[in-house]
Tab-separated table of N, CA and C in Angstrom:
chain	number	residue	atom	x	y	z
A	3	ASP	N	46.216	214.736	147.634
A	3	ASP	CA	45.326	214.783	146.200
A	3	ASP	C	46.386	213.490	145.742
A	4	ASP	N	46.108	213.842	144.316
A	4	ASP	CA	46.421	212.511	143.880
A	4	ASP	C	48.023	212.391	142.852
A	5	GLY	N	48.126	214.246	142.958
A	5	GLY	CA	49.716	214.220	142.557
A	5	GLY	C	48.802	214.259	140.570
A	6	GLN	N	48.288	214.263	140.369
A	6	GLN	CA	48.089	214.613	139.343
A	6	GLN	C	46.870	215.547	138.679
A	7	GLY	N	47.474	215.933	137.682
A	7	GLY	CA	45.830	217.455	136.945
A	7	GLY	C	44.607	216.582	137.240
A	8	TRP	N	44.023	217.779	136.746
A	8	TRP	CA	42.692	216.744	136.618
A	8	TRP	C	42.202	216.448	134.693
A	9	ASP	N	41.021	215.318	135.057
A	9	ASP	CA	40.688	215.629	133.857
A	9	ASP	C	39.683	214.188	134.259
A	10	GLU	N	38.760	214.718	133.543
A	10	GLU	CA	37.365	214.127	133.757
A	10	GLU	C	37.273	212.619	134.103
A	11	ASP	N	38.165	211.980	133.074
A	11	ASP	CA	38.114	210.286	133.401
A	11	ASP	C	38.976	209.799	134.693
A	12	VAL	N	39.183	211.154	135.594
A	12	VAL	CA	40.053	210.582	136.503
A	12	VAL	C	39.346	210.732	137.678
A	13	THR	N	38.470	210.777	137.209
A	13	THR	CA	37.218	211.491	138.638
A	13	THR	C	36.409	210.045	138.251
A	14	ARG	N	36.894	209.016	137.714
A	14	ARG	CA	36.302	207.380	137.805
A	14	ARG	C	37.311	206.506	138.038
A	15	MET	N	38.474	206.388	138.848
A	15	MET	CA	39.555	205.445	138.519
A	15	MET	C	38.764	204.770	139.689
A	16	ALA	N	39.617	203.649	139.998
A	16	ALA	CA	39.111	203.129	141.419
A	16	ALA	C	40.914	202.265	141.729
A	17	ASN	N	41.719	203.574	141.964
A	17	ASN	CA	43.516	203.342	142.197
A	17	ASN	C	43.324	204.104	142.456
A	18	ASN	N	42.870	205.038	142.760
A	18	ASN	CA	42.887	206.595	142.960
A	18	ASN	C	42.648	206.589	144.286
A	19	THR	N	43.439	207.779	145.196
A	19	THR	CA	42.359	207.875	146.267
A	19	THR	C	41.185	207.916	146.700
A	20	LYS	N	40.693	209.065	145.885
A	20	LYS	CA	38.939	208.772	145.459
A	20	LYS	C	38.218	207.284	145.741
A	21	GLY	N	38.953	206.778	144.202
A	21	GLY	CA	38.383	206.077	143.877
A	21	GLY	C	38.388	204.651	145.558
A	22	GLN	N	39.408	204.357	145.457
A	22	GLN	CA	39.584	203.682	146.966
A	22	GLN	C	39.001	204.223	148.123
A	23	ALA	N	38.012	205.609	149.098
A	23	ALA	CA	37.689	206.215	149.707
A	23	ALA	C	36.023	205.354	149.375
A	24	GLU	N	35.382	205.191	148.115
A	24	GLU	CA	34.436	205.163	147.324
A	24	GLU	C	34.067	203.628	147.298
A	25	LEU	N	35.522	202.809	147.172
A	25	LEU	CA	35.362	200.829	147.264
A	25	LEU	C	34.840	200.715	148.217
A	26	LYS	N	35.716	201.579	149.864
A	26	LYS	CA	35.582	201.415	151.520
A	26	LYS	C	33.964	201.859	151.519
A	27	GLY	N	33.493	203.101	151.052
A	27	GLY	CA	31.771	203.226	151.263
A	27	GLY	C	30.751	201.722	150.668
A	28	PHE	N	30.908	201.384	149.237
A	28	PHE	CA	30.730	200.550	148.754
A	28	PHE	C	30.484	199.393	149.702
A	29	GLN	N	31.383	198.903	150.526
A	29	GLN	CA	31.631	197.655	150.805
A	29	GLN	C	30.772	197.708	152.018
A	30	ARG	N	30.693	198.767	152.886
A	30	ARG	CA	30.184	199.275	154.282
A	30	ARG	C	28.362	199.380	153.711
A	31	LEU	N	28.195	199.187	152.220
A	31	LEU	CA	27.112	199.199	152.002
A	31	LEU	C	26.625	197.528	151.943
A	32	GLY	N	27.346	197.172	152.124
A	32	GLY	CA	27.518	195.688	151.768
A	32	GLY	C	27.754	194.773	150.466
A	33	PHE	N	27.752	195.814	149.269
A	33	PHE	CA	28.126	195.503	148.165
A	33	PHE	C	29.198	194.506	148.167
A	34	LYS	N	29.414	193.258	147.478
A	34	LYS	CA	30.676	192.549	147.358
A	34	LYS	C	31.410	192.866	145.939
A	35	LEU	N	31.926	193.376	146.375
A	35	LEU	CA	33.360	194.030	145.324
A	35	LEU	C	34.357	192.850	144.698
A	36	ALA	N	33.868	192.481	143.848
A	36	ALA	CA	34.264	191.627	142.240
A	36	ALA	C	33.235	191.117	141.567
A	37	PHE	N	34.275	190.974	140.591
A	37	PHE	CA	34.140	190.314	138.918
A	37	PHE	C	34.401	189.286	138.669
A	38	ASN	N	33.555	188.375	138.420
A	38	ASN	CA	33.461	186.628	138.207
A	38	ASN	C	34.041	186.159	139.096
A	39	GLY	N	33.968	186.640	140.281
A	39	GLY	CA	34.432	185.896	142.150
A	39	GLY	C	36.243	186.589	142.018
A	40	ASN	N	36.822	187.275	141.496
A	40	ASN	CA	37.517	188.129	141.220
A	40	ASN	C	37.485	189.395	141.761
A	41	LEU	N	38.014	189.813	143.194
A	41	LEU	CA	38.239	190.825	144.015
A	41	LEU	C	38.374	191.296	143.233
A	42	ILE	N	37.530	193.177	143.321
A	42	ILE	CA	38.816	194.230	142.350
A	42	ILE	C	39.987	194.922	143.111
A	43	GLN	N	39.639	194.312	144.523
A	43	GLN	CA	40.468	195.250	145.450
A	43	GLN	C	41.858	194.357	145.221
A	44	ASP	N	41.815	193.119	145.036
A	44	ASP	CA	43.303	191.913	144.645
A	44	ASP	C	43.590	192.376	143.251
A	45	GLY	N	42.244	192.418	142.341
A	45	GLY	CA	43.353	192.764	141.176
A	45	GLY	C	43.781	194.360	140.956
A	46	ILE	N	43.349	195.280	141.906
A	46	ILE	CA	44.261	196.687	142.137
A	46	ILE	C	45.517	196.763	142.560
A	47	THR	N	45.664	195.638	143.738
A	47	THR	CA	46.923	195.518	144.100
A	47	THR	C	47.922	194.148	143.970
A	48	LEU	N	47.167	193.075	142.560
A	48	LEU	CA	47.955	192.756	141.472
A	48	LEU	C	48.845	193.488	140.561
A	49	TYR	N	47.791	194.425	140.047
A	49	TYR	CA	48.124	195.659	139.416
A	49	TYR	C	49.991	196.254	139.980
A	50	ARG	N	49.486	197.306	140.967
A	50	ARG	CA	50.087	197.576	141.693
A	50	ARG	C	51.533	197.010	141.443
A	51	GLU	N	50.934	195.910	141.846
A	51	GLU	CA	52.682	194.962	142.258
A	51	GLU	C	53.465	194.683	141.215
A	52	GLY	N	53.119	193.921	139.831
A	52	GLY	CA	53.770	193.883	138.855
A	52	GLY	C	52.969	192.178	138.353
A	53	ARG	N	52.452	192.271	138.852
A	53	ARG	CA	52.109	190.394	139.034
A	53	ARG	C	50.309	190.723	138.487
A	54	VAL	N	49.827	191.384	138.231
A	54	VAL	CA	48.699	191.327	136.380
A	54	VAL	C	49.477	192.084	136.045
A	55	THR	N	49.760	192.292	134.770
A	55	THR	CA	49.346	193.340	133.438
A	55	THR	C	48.170	193.969	133.199
A	56	GLY	N	48.420	195.119	133.009
A	56	GLY	CA	46.772	195.765	131.792
A	56	GLY	C	46.223	194.484	130.978
A	57	LYS	N	46.227	194.094	130.631
A	57	LYS	CA	45.342	193.171	129.664
A	57	LYS	C	44.555	192.038	131.232
A	58	GLY	N	45.822	192.172	132.056
A	58	GLY	CA	45.141	190.975	133.736
A	58	GLY	C	44.312	191.840	134.421
A	59	VAL	N	44.131	193.287	134.804
A	59	VAL	CA	43.671	193.783	135.108
A	59	VAL	C	42.425	193.297	134.595
A	60	GLU	N	41.650	192.908	133.409
A	60	GLU	CA	40.520	192.762	133.088
A	60	GLU	C	39.942	192.084	133.352
A	61	ALA	N	40.188	191.102	134.173
A	61	ALA	CA	39.845	189.637	134.636
A	61	ALA	C	38.941	190.188	135.880
A	62	TYR	N	39.572	191.139	136.151
A	62	TYR	CA	39.123	191.357	137.815
A	62	TYR	C	38.248	192.830	137.405
A	63	GLY	N	37.272	192.898	136.199
A	63	GLY	CA	36.516	194.212	135.437
A	63	GLY	C	37.258	195.440	135.840
A	64	LEU	N	38.695	195.259	135.718
A	64	LEU	CA	39.192	196.652	135.879
A	64	LEU	C	40.012	197.196	133.939
A	65	GLU	N	39.770	198.391	134.024
A	65	GLU	CA	40.988	198.787	132.348
A	65	GLU	C	41.609	199.695	132.957
A	66	GLU	N	42.729	199.674	132.159
A	66	GLU	CA	43.630	200.679	131.998
A	66	GLU	C	43.792	201.756	131.452
A	67	GLU	N	43.665	202.433	131.778
A	67	GLU	CA	43.704	204.303	131.991
A	67	GLU	C	44.461	204.484	131.078
A	68	VAL	N	45.199	204.290	129.786
A	68	VAL	CA	46.504	204.584	129.418
A	68	VAL	C	46.898	205.618	129.292
A	69	LYS	N	46.100	206.965	128.984
A	69	LYS	CA	46.348	208.119	129.035
A	69	LYS	C	46.472	208.710	130.350
A	70	TYR	N	46.858	208.214	131.715
A	70	TYR	CA	47.052	208.757	132.966
A	70	TYR	C	47.620	208.288	134.280
A	71	PRO	N	49.037	208.235	134.100
A	71	PRO	CA	49.557	207.746	135.013
A	71	PRO	C	49.538	207.728	136.056
A	72	LEU	N	49.721	206.129	137.078
A	72	LEU	CA	49.641	206.544	138.680
A	72	LEU	C	49.905	207.287	139.011
A	73	PHE	N	50.059	208.130	140.632
A	73	PHE	CA	50.423	208.446	140.864
A	73	PHE	C	50.421	208.151	142.440
A	74	GLU	N	51.215	208.377	142.820
A	74	GLU	CA	51.282	207.677	144.350
A	74	GLU	C	52.348	209.176	145.943
A	75	LYS	N	51.714	209.354	146.117
A	75	LYS	CA	52.279	210.076	147.211
A	75	LYS	C	52.918	211.822	146.706
A	76	GLY	N	52.225	212.228	145.217
A	76	GLY	CA	53.309	212.993	144.858
A	76	GLY	C	53.627	212.614	143.888
A	77	LYS	N	54.112	211.377	143.484
A	77	LYS	CA	54.948	210.850	142.909
A	77	LYS	C	54.630	209.856	141.321
A	78	GLU	N	55.172	209.800	140.311
A	78	GLU	CA	54.892	208.717	138.619
A	78	GLU	C	55.286	207.455	139.001
A	79	VAL	N	54.122	207.071	139.547
A	79	VAL	CA	54.497	205.163	139.557
A	79	VAL	C	54.636	205.105	138.096
A	80	PRO	N	56.567	204.287	137.351
A	80	PRO	CA	56.793	204.079	136.327
A	80	PRO	C	56.132	202.682	135.833
A	81	GLY	N	55.559	202.828	135.221
A	81	GLY	CA	54.571	201.898	134.182
A	81	GLY	C	53.297	201.527	134.717
A	82	LYS	N	52.732	202.557	135.668
A	82	LYS	CA	51.429	202.296	136.126
A	82	LYS	C	50.523	202.875	135.414
A	83	PHE	N	49.587	202.526	135.756
A	83	PHE	CA	48.257	204.098	135.027
A	83	PHE	C	47.399	203.732	135.742
A	84	LEU	N	46.042	204.332	136.049
A	84	LEU	CA	44.595	204.565	136.857
A	84	LEU	C	44.595	203.247	135.685
A	85	LEU	N	43.812	203.032	136.670
A	85	LEU	CA	42.966	201.909	136.572
A	85	LEU	C	41.063	202.204	136.988
A	86	LYS	N	40.211	202.132	135.820
A	86	LYS	CA	38.649	202.122	135.491
A	86	LYS	C	38.034	200.880	135.368
A	87	TYR	N	37.199	201.514	136.087
A	87	TYR	CA	36.068	199.638	135.932
A	87	TYR	C	35.031	199.359	135.242
A	88	GLN	N	34.870	198.399	134.636
A	88	GLN	CA	34.346	198.310	132.893
A	88	GLN	C	33.543	198.232	133.404
A	89	THR	N	31.907	198.795	132.357
A	89	THR	CA	30.382	198.552	132.993
A	89	THR	C	30.298	197.221	133.219
A	90	ASN	N	30.282	196.139	132.343
A	90	ASN	CA	30.095	194.965	133.032
A	90	ASN	C	30.306	194.311	134.020
A	91	ALA	N	31.369	195.089	135.022
A	91	ALA	CA	31.576	194.326	136.703
A	91	ALA	C	30.674	195.021	137.317
A	92	LEU	N	30.537	196.594	136.303
A	92	LEU	CA	29.577	197.144	137.652
A	92	LEU	C	28.285	197.346	137.936
A	93	GLN	N	27.966	196.454	136.385
A	93	GLN	CA	26.565	195.617	136.399
A	93	GLN	C	26.776	194.702	137.343
A	94	GLN	N	27.571	194.250	137.504
A	94	GLN	CA	27.421	192.318	137.841
A	94	GLN	C	27.496	192.968	139.348
A	95	ILE	N	28.600	193.816	140.104
A	95	ILE	CA	28.691	194.162	141.286
A	95	ILE	C	27.593	194.636	141.656
A	96	PHE	N	27.576	195.480	141.220
A	96	PHE	CA	25.816	196.308	141.567
A	96	PHE	C	24.704	195.636	141.433
A	97	GLY	N	24.326	194.922	141.098
A	97	GLY	CA	22.871	194.165	140.874
A	97	GLY	C	22.095	194.926	139.475
A	98	ASP	N	22.154	195.607	138.853
A	98	ASP	CA	21.860	196.218	138.007
A	98	ASP	C	22.451	196.477	136.656
A	99	GLN	N	21.657	196.137	135.712
A	99	GLN	CA	21.797	195.961	133.738
A	99	GLN	C	21.124	197.576	133.544
A	100	SER	N	21.056	198.010	133.953
A	100	SER	CA	21.185	199.691	134.097
A	100	SER	C	21.573	200.491	134.084
A	101	ILE	N	23.260	200.133	134.478
A	101	ILE	CA	24.151	201.221	134.639
A	101	ILE	C	25.115	201.122	133.344
A	102	SER	N	25.000	202.351	133.070
A	102	SER	CA	25.994	202.494	131.426
A	102	SER	C	27.697	203.005	132.520
A	103	GLY	N	28.165	203.356	133.287
A	103	GLY	CA	28.984	203.911	134.007
A	103	GLY	C	28.629	203.798	134.822
A	104	TYR	N	29.701	204.514	135.785
A	104	TYR	CA	29.678	204.641	136.840
A	104	TYR	C	30.191	206.345	137.568
A	105	SER	N	28.856	206.888	136.900
A	105	SER	CA	28.290	208.146	136.933
A	105	SER	C	26.538	208.014	137.166
A	106	SER	N	26.375	206.968	136.889
A	106	SER	CA	25.340	206.801	137.057
A	106	SER	C	25.143	205.461	138.086
A	107	LEU	N	25.776	205.469	139.112
A	107	LEU	CA	25.820	204.863	140.517
A	107	LEU	C	25.145	205.517	141.332
A	108	TRP	N	26.034	206.757	141.370
A	108	TRP	CA	25.480	208.642	141.910
A	108	TRP	C	24.538	209.028	141.056
A	109	GLU	N	23.383	208.519	140.785
A	109	GLU	CA	22.188	209.214	140.223
A	109	GLU	C	20.881	209.496	141.393
A	110	PRO	N	20.417	210.537	141.667
A	110	PRO	CA	18.996	210.281	142.974
A	110	PRO	C	18.455	208.535	142.637
A	111	GLY	N	17.835	208.547	143.489
A	111	GLY	CA	17.364	206.768	143.185
A	111	GLY	C	18.233	205.996	142.464
A	112	GLY	N	19.504	205.890	142.872
A	112	GLY	CA	20.195	204.761	142.015
A	112	GLY	C	20.752	204.144	143.130
A	113	VAL	N	21.696	203.359	142.417
A	113	VAL	CA	22.193	201.864	143.090
A	113	VAL	C	22.567	202.431	144.041
A	114	ILE	N	23.600	203.014	144.820
A	114	ILE	CA	23.862	203.931	145.559
A	114	ILE	C	23.097	204.117	147.292
A	115	GLU	N	22.201	204.574	146.633
A	115	GLU	CA	20.588	205.277	147.494
A	115	GLU	C	20.412	204.712	147.298
A	116	ARG	N	19.875	203.920	147.044
A	116	ARG	CA	18.523	202.386	147.057
A	116	ARG	C	19.492	201.754	148.318
A	117	ALA	N	20.414	201.171	147.796
A	117	ALA	CA	21.137	200.199	149.261
A	117	ALA	C	21.548	201.072	150.252
A	118	ALA	N	21.618	202.029	150.656
A	118	ALA	CA	21.947	202.655	151.869
A	118	ALA	C	20.537	203.136	152.717
A	119	ARG	N	19.168	202.820	151.895
A	119	ARG	CA	17.954	203.341	151.834
A	119	ARG	C	17.439	201.766	152.793
A	120	ASP	N	18.277	200.634	152.448
A	120	ASP	CA	18.023	199.076	152.688
A	120	ASP	C	17.342	199.044	154.353
A	121	PRO	N	16.556	198.957	154.608
A	121	PRO	CA	16.352	199.014	156.256
A	121	PRO	C	16.466	197.799	157.302
A	122	ARG	N	17.480	196.313	156.204
A	122	ARG	CA	18.213	195.639	156.911
A	122	ARG	C	20.020	196.332	157.311
A	123	LEU	N	20.073	197.436	156.369
A	123	LEU	CA	21.317	197.935	156.732
A	123	LEU	C	21.412	198.504	158.225
A	124	ARG	N	22.773	198.613	158.804
A	124	ARG	CA	22.497	198.706	160.189
A	124	ARG	C	23.421	200.581	159.927
A	125	ASP	N	22.774	201.212	161.045
A	125	ASP	CA	23.490	202.897	160.806
A	125	ASP	C	24.764	202.687	160.858
A	126	GLY	N	25.787	202.059	161.882
A	126	GLY	CA	26.936	202.481	161.765
A	126	GLY	C	27.770	202.038	160.603
A	127	ALA	N	27.199	200.873	159.780
A	127	ALA	CA	27.744	201.002	158.414
A	127	ALA	C	27.365	201.971	157.449
A	128	ARG	N	25.787	202.808	157.597
A	128	ARG	CA	25.565	203.937	157.073
A	128	ARG	C	26.665	204.644	156.955
A	129	GLY	N	26.781	205.231	158.497
A	129	GLY	CA	27.630	206.279	158.237
A	129	GLY	C	29.318	205.615	158.481
A	130	ALA	N	29.902	204.753	158.356
A	130	ALA	CA	30.870	204.612	157.221
A	130	ALA	C	30.747	205.299	156.250
A	131	ALA	N	29.730	204.181	155.410
A	131	ALA	CA	30.261	204.559	154.222
A	131	ALA	C	29.762	206.260	154.070
A	132	ILE	N	28.739	206.726	155.496
A	132	ILE	CA	29.020	208.378	154.425
A	132	ILE	C	30.603	208.855	154.720
A	133	LEU	N	30.976	208.463	155.809
A	133	LEU	CA	32.481	209.276	156.030
A	133	LEU	C	33.284	208.453	154.846
A	134	HIS	N	33.327	207.519	154.196
A	134	HIS	CA	34.312	207.012	153.249
A	134	HIS	C	34.211	208.478	151.574
A	135	PHE	N	32.284	208.298	151.568
A	135	PHE	CA	32.487	208.893	150.301
A	135	PHE	C	32.469	210.537	150.436
A	136	LYS	N	32.232	211.516	151.844
A	136	LYS	CA	32.302	212.605	151.728
A	136	LYS	C	33.878	212.825	152.032
A	137	GLU	N	34.671	211.826	152.194
A	137	GLU	CA	36.296	211.874	151.729
A	137	GLU	C	36.712	211.844	150.026
A	138	SER	N	36.075	211.379	149.793
A	138	SER	CA	36.102	211.467	148.246
A	138	SER	C	35.717	212.693	147.724
A	139	LEU	N	34.528	212.822	147.684
A	139	LEU	CA	33.818	213.919	147.490
A	139	LEU	C	34.954	215.265	148.216
A	140	SER	N	35.827	215.455	149.283
A	140	SER	CA	36.716	216.105	149.649
A	140	SER	C	37.463	216.598	148.901
A	141	ARG	N	38.059	214.669	147.931
A	141	ARG	CA	39.223	215.132	147.518
A	141	ARG	C	38.899	215.671	146.086
A	142	ARG	N	37.604	215.391	145.445
A	142	ARG	CA	37.423	216.064	144.424
A	142	ARG	C	37.087	217.066	144.271
A	143	ARG	N	37.024	217.983	145.499
A	143	ARG	CA	36.060	219.459	145.750
A	143	ARG	C	38.275	220.036	145.746
A	144	ARG	N	39.294	219.405	146.421
A	144	ARG	CA	40.376	220.358	146.279
A	144	ARG	C	40.694	219.823	144.995
A	145	GLN	N	40.511	219.052	144.660
A	145	GLN	CA	41.086	218.738	142.917
A	145	GLN	C	41.114	219.818	142.272
A	146	GLY	N	39.312	220.454	142.054
A	146	GLY	CA	39.147	221.461	141.682
A	146	GLY	C	39.384	221.239	140.169
A	147	GLY	N	38.920	222.421	138.996
A	147	GLY	CA	39.068	222.950	137.394
A	147	GLY	C	38.437	221.645	136.727
A	148	GLY	N	36.867	221.193	136.710
A	148	GLY	CA	36.354	220.956	136.444
A	148	GLY	C	35.762	221.454	135.323
A	149	ASP	N	34.725	219.948	135.037
A	149	ASP	CA	34.390	220.940	133.573
A	149	ASP	C	32.875	219.620	133.965
A	150	GLU	N	31.944	220.023	132.885
A	150	GLU	CA	30.660	219.374	133.521
A	150	GLU	C	30.183	218.278	133.750
A	151	LYS	N	30.987	217.286	133.256
A	151	LYS	CA	30.970	215.905	133.543
A	151	LYS	C	31.462	215.628	135.276
A	152	HIS	N	32.819	216.646	135.763
A	152	HIS	CA	33.084	216.358	137.164
A	152	HIS	C	32.295	217.246	138.202
A	153	ASP	N	31.502	218.261	137.516
A	153	ASP	CA	30.819	218.737	138.207
A	153	ASP	C	29.542	217.950	138.771
A	154	PHE	N	28.999	216.897	137.316
A	154	PHE	CA	27.448	216.123	137.834
A	154	PHE	C	28.462	214.859	138.597
A	155	MET	N	29.367	214.250	138.514
A	155	MET	CA	29.963	213.597	139.437
A	155	MET	C	30.033	213.506	141.094
A	156	ALA	N	30.827	215.452	141.157
A	156	ALA	CA	30.296	216.001	142.459
A	156	ALA	C	29.398	215.725	143.259
A	157	ASN	N	28.141	216.687	142.486
A	157	ASN	CA	26.971	217.185	142.350
A	157	ASN	C	26.681	215.566	143.168
A	158	GLY	N	26.463	214.347	142.240
A	158	GLY	CA	25.042	213.518	142.674
A	158	GLY	C	26.209	212.640	143.994
A	159	ILE	N	27.577	212.781	143.724
A	159	ILE	CA	28.202	211.416	145.301
A	159	ILE	C	27.844	212.668	146.826
A	160	ASP	N	27.217	214.096	146.282
A	160	ASP	CA	26.815	215.392	147.159
A	160	ASP	C	24.873	214.832	147.930
A	161	LYS	N	24.767	214.821	146.560
A	161	LYS	CA	23.318	214.539	146.345
A	161	LYS	C	22.811	212.857	147.862
A	162	VAL	N	24.013	211.886	147.420
A	162	VAL	CA	23.798	210.929	147.776
A	162	VAL	C	24.039	210.666	148.820
A	163	ILE	N	24.982	211.593	149.677
A	163	ILE	CA	24.989	211.915	150.816
A	163	ILE	C	24.442	212.459	151.577
A	164	CYS	N	23.258	213.186	150.854
A	164	CYS	CA	22.608	214.238	151.620
A	164	CYS	C	21.520	213.594	151.666
A	165	ALA	N	20.712	212.877	151.277
A	165	ALA	CA	20.231	211.382	150.739
A	165	ALA	C	20.296	209.842	152.446
A	166	MET	N	21.515	209.759	152.191
A	166	MET	CA	22.403	209.447	153.092
A	166	MET	C	21.777	209.464	154.518
A	167	GLU	N	22.131	210.923	154.913
A	167	GLU	CA	22.388	211.210	156.068
A	167	GLU	C	21.106	211.907	157.037
A	168	ALA	N	19.965	211.607	156.145
A	168	ALA	CA	18.247	211.882	156.138
A	168	ALA	C	17.804	210.363	156.994
A	169	ILE	N	18.375	209.767	155.881
A	169	ILE	CA	17.939	208.481	156.300
A	169	ILE	C	19.104	207.968	157.525
A	170	GLN	N	19.587	208.321	158.158
A	170	GLN	CA	20.725	208.473	159.192
A	170	GLN	C	20.038	208.766	160.207
A	171	LEU	N	19.285	209.857	159.945
A	171	LEU	CA	18.494	210.846	161.040
A	171	LEU	C	16.758	210.299	161.087
A	172	ALA	N	16.118	209.669	160.679
A	172	ALA	CA	14.944	209.586	160.122
A	172	ALA	C	15.198	208.550	161.815
A	173	PRO	N	13.762	209.119	162.475
A	173	PRO	CA	13.757	208.044	162.813
A	173	PRO	C	12.661	206.498	162.458
A	174	SER	N	13.257	205.512	163.562
A	174	SER	CA	12.938	203.863	162.234
A	174	SER	C	11.033	203.681	162.655
A	175	THR	N	10.750	203.624	160.967
A	175	THR	CA	9.165	203.271	161.219
A	175	THR	C	8.714	201.986	160.255
A	176	GLY	N	9.625	201.509	160.600
A	176	GLY	CA	8.899	199.719	160.832
A	176	GLY	C	9.361	199.861	159.095
A	177	GLY	N	8.954	200.612	157.818
A	177	GLY	CA	9.366	200.616	157.054
A	177	GLY	C	10.009	201.503	155.761
A	178	GLY	N	10.096	201.462	154.807
A	178	GLY	CA	10.500	202.444	154.019
A	178	GLY	C	11.674	202.230	153.673
A	179	GLY	N	12.580	203.995	155.416
A	179	GLY	CA	12.996	203.837	155.131
A	179	GLY	C	14.239	203.451	157.002
A	180	GLY	N	13.540	202.831	156.954
A	180	GLY	CA	13.194	202.631	158.893
A	180	GLY	C	14.473	202.143	158.890
A	181	LEU	N	15.335	202.432	160.126
A	181	LEU	CA	17.006	201.633	160.346
A	181	LEU	C	16.576	200.786	161.640
A	182	ASN	N	17.825	199.552	161.154
A	182	ASN	CA	17.840	199.075	162.379
A	182	ASN	C	18.714	199.578	163.291
A	183	PRO	N	18.324	199.047	164.591
A	183	PRO	CA	19.191	199.467	166.004
A	183	PRO	C	20.548	198.918	166.393
């Protein structure tokens, strides 16, 4: 648990446990998680260590969500807040200008599902991404208390996981959703 009460915006944060699991999944799918050459994870780390300010994380494609304090191990981290992705950073990272926000990554046929279908992607990487996304989904479901937007996010992630598992199980056909051994 992230240690805070539920709110719809909290489901889209980079530096909570769900966001960290999703970052790992994105990496396994081959995405370079950088904005204008700055690694997202570096921005999260530097922010946590106090070496960049809330305004400074914008160079990493992030922004503070000052409504939501950062919690670690059930305790509030003084003066730190959850970080969310800037839409232009998501568009750059995932190479898709149609991305309108974090939830659009999880749409059926969206950027994450398309990446999972890439025949150049190794099964091990796809399988690892599935595990990371399942970890995030499990945390989202344990969090509970969501509204329509929370349910949309959880359902979108669940559908992408199911699609990825189907790809993982499909025999290699040499095209479409074929897999590398």
